[in-house]
Coordinates of C-alpha atoms in Angstrom, one line a residue:
M1 CA 6.8 13.6 -17.9
K2 CA 5.8 17.1 -18.7
T3 CA 3.3 18.7 -16.4
E4 CA 0.6 19.4 -19.4
T5 CA 0.7 15.7 -20.6
L6 CA 0.6 14.8 -16.9
K7 CA -2.7 16.7 -16.2
K8 CA -4.4 15.2 -19.3
R9 CA -3.5 11.7 -18.3
L10 CA -4.9 12.4 -14.7
D11 CA -8.4 13.7 -16.4
K12 CA -10.8 11.1 -15.7
N13 CA -12.9 12.2 -18.6
R14 CA -10.5 11.0 -21.5
P15 CA -11.6 9.6 -24.5
M16 CA -11.7 5.7 -24.5
I17 CA -11.4 3.5 -26.9
A18 CA -12.3 -0.4 -27.0
V19 CA -9.7 -2.9 -27.3
T20 CA -10.0 -6.7 -27.7
I21 CA -7.2 -8.8 -25.9
R22 CA -7.0 -12.7 -25.2
I23 CA -5.8 -13.1 -21.9
P24 CA -5.6 -16.3 -20.1
E25 CA -8.9 -17.0 -18.0
D26 CA -6.6 -17.8 -14.8
V27 CA -5.0 -14.2 -15.0
V28 CA -8.5 -12.7 -15.6
D29 CA -9.4 -14.7 -12.4
D30 CA -6.5 -13.2 -10.4
L31 CA -7.2 -9.9 -11.5
K32 CA -11.0 -10.1 -10.4
R33 CA -9.9 -11.3 -7.1
L34 CA -7.2 -8.4 -6.6
A35 CA -9.1 -5.5 -8.0
P36 CA -11.3 -5.0 -4.9
L37 CA -8.3 -5.6 -2.7
L38 CA -6.6 -2.9 -4.3
G39 CA -9.2 -0.6 -4.3
F40 CA -10.3 -0.9 -7.9
S41 CA -13.9 -1.0 -9.0
G42 CA -13.2 -4.3 -11.3
Y43 CA -10.5 -6.0 -13.2
Q44 CA -10.5 -3.6 -16.4
P45 CA -9.7 -0.7 -14.4
L46 CA -6.9 -2.6 -12.6
I47 CA -5.6 -3.7 -16.1
R48 CA -5.7 0.0 -17.1
A49 CA -3.4 0.9 -14.1
Y50 CA -0.9 -2.0 -15.0
I51 CA -0.7 -0.8 -18.5
G52 CA -0.3 2.8 -17.5
Q53 CA 2.2 2.0 -14.4
G54 CA 4.3 -0.1 -17.2
L55 CA 3.7 2.7 -19.7
R56 CA 5.1 5.4 -17.5
V57 CA 8.2 3.5 -16.7
D58 CA 8.9 2.5 -20.2
I59 CA 8.4 6.6 -21.5
E60 CA 10.5 7.5 -18.4
R61 CA 13.1 5.3 -19.2
L62 CA 13.5 6.0 -23.1
E63 CA 13.2 9.9 -22.4
G64 CA 15.8 9.7 -19.9
N65 CA 18.0 7.4 -22.4
T66 CA 17.2 10.3 -24.8
V67 CA 18.4 13.2 -22.3
S68 CA 21.3 11.4 -21.4
A69 CA 22.6 10.9 -25.3
L70 CA 21.8 14.6 -25.8
I71 CA 24.0 15.6 -22.8
A72 CA 27.0 13.3 -23.9
S73 CA 26.7 14.6 -27.1
L74 CA 26.8 18.2 -25.8
K75 CA 29.6 17.7 -23.8
R76 CA 31.5 15.9 -26.7
H77 CA 30.6 19.6 -28.6
G78 CA 32.5 21.6 -25.6
V79 CA 29.3 22.6 -24.1
S80 CA 30.2 23.0 -20.4
D81 CA 28.8 21.1 -17.5
E82 CA 27.7 24.6 -16.0
L83 CA 25.9 25.3 -19.2
I84 CA 24.5 21.7 -19.4
H85 CA 22.8 22.2 -16.0
K86 CA 21.7 25.3 -15.9
A87 CA 19.8 24.4 -19.2
L88 CA 18.5 21.0 -17.2
S89 CA 16.9 23.3 -14.4
E90 CA 15.5 25.6 -16.6
A91 CA 13.5 22.7 -18.7
T92 CA 12.7 20.8 -15.8
H93 CA 11.2 24.0 -13.7
E94 CA 8.8 25.1 -16.5

C-alpha cells in the first residue's frame, strides 16, 4: 500500500458513512464480549477493524497479483531481471 494511502487510512478524523448491515444476534453478542478484551471501545470499532484487516489483505493480494502479472509480461517482452529489479526497488522506495 502506498505511503500516502496508508497515512490517510490512519487518520482518525476520516469522513464516515453510516451503513446498515444485518448480523446474527449471537455474532453481535460475541463482538460485544470480545471488543473490550481486545482493547476496543465497543463492537462497532471492532467490526471496522475486522473489515479493514480483511480489506488490506485482499488489496495486497490483488495488487500483488497485478505486479506479478506485469513482471511476467515484461519478461516475455525481453526486459531483463536486473532492470525489473531496479524498477521495483525505485518504485517501493518512493
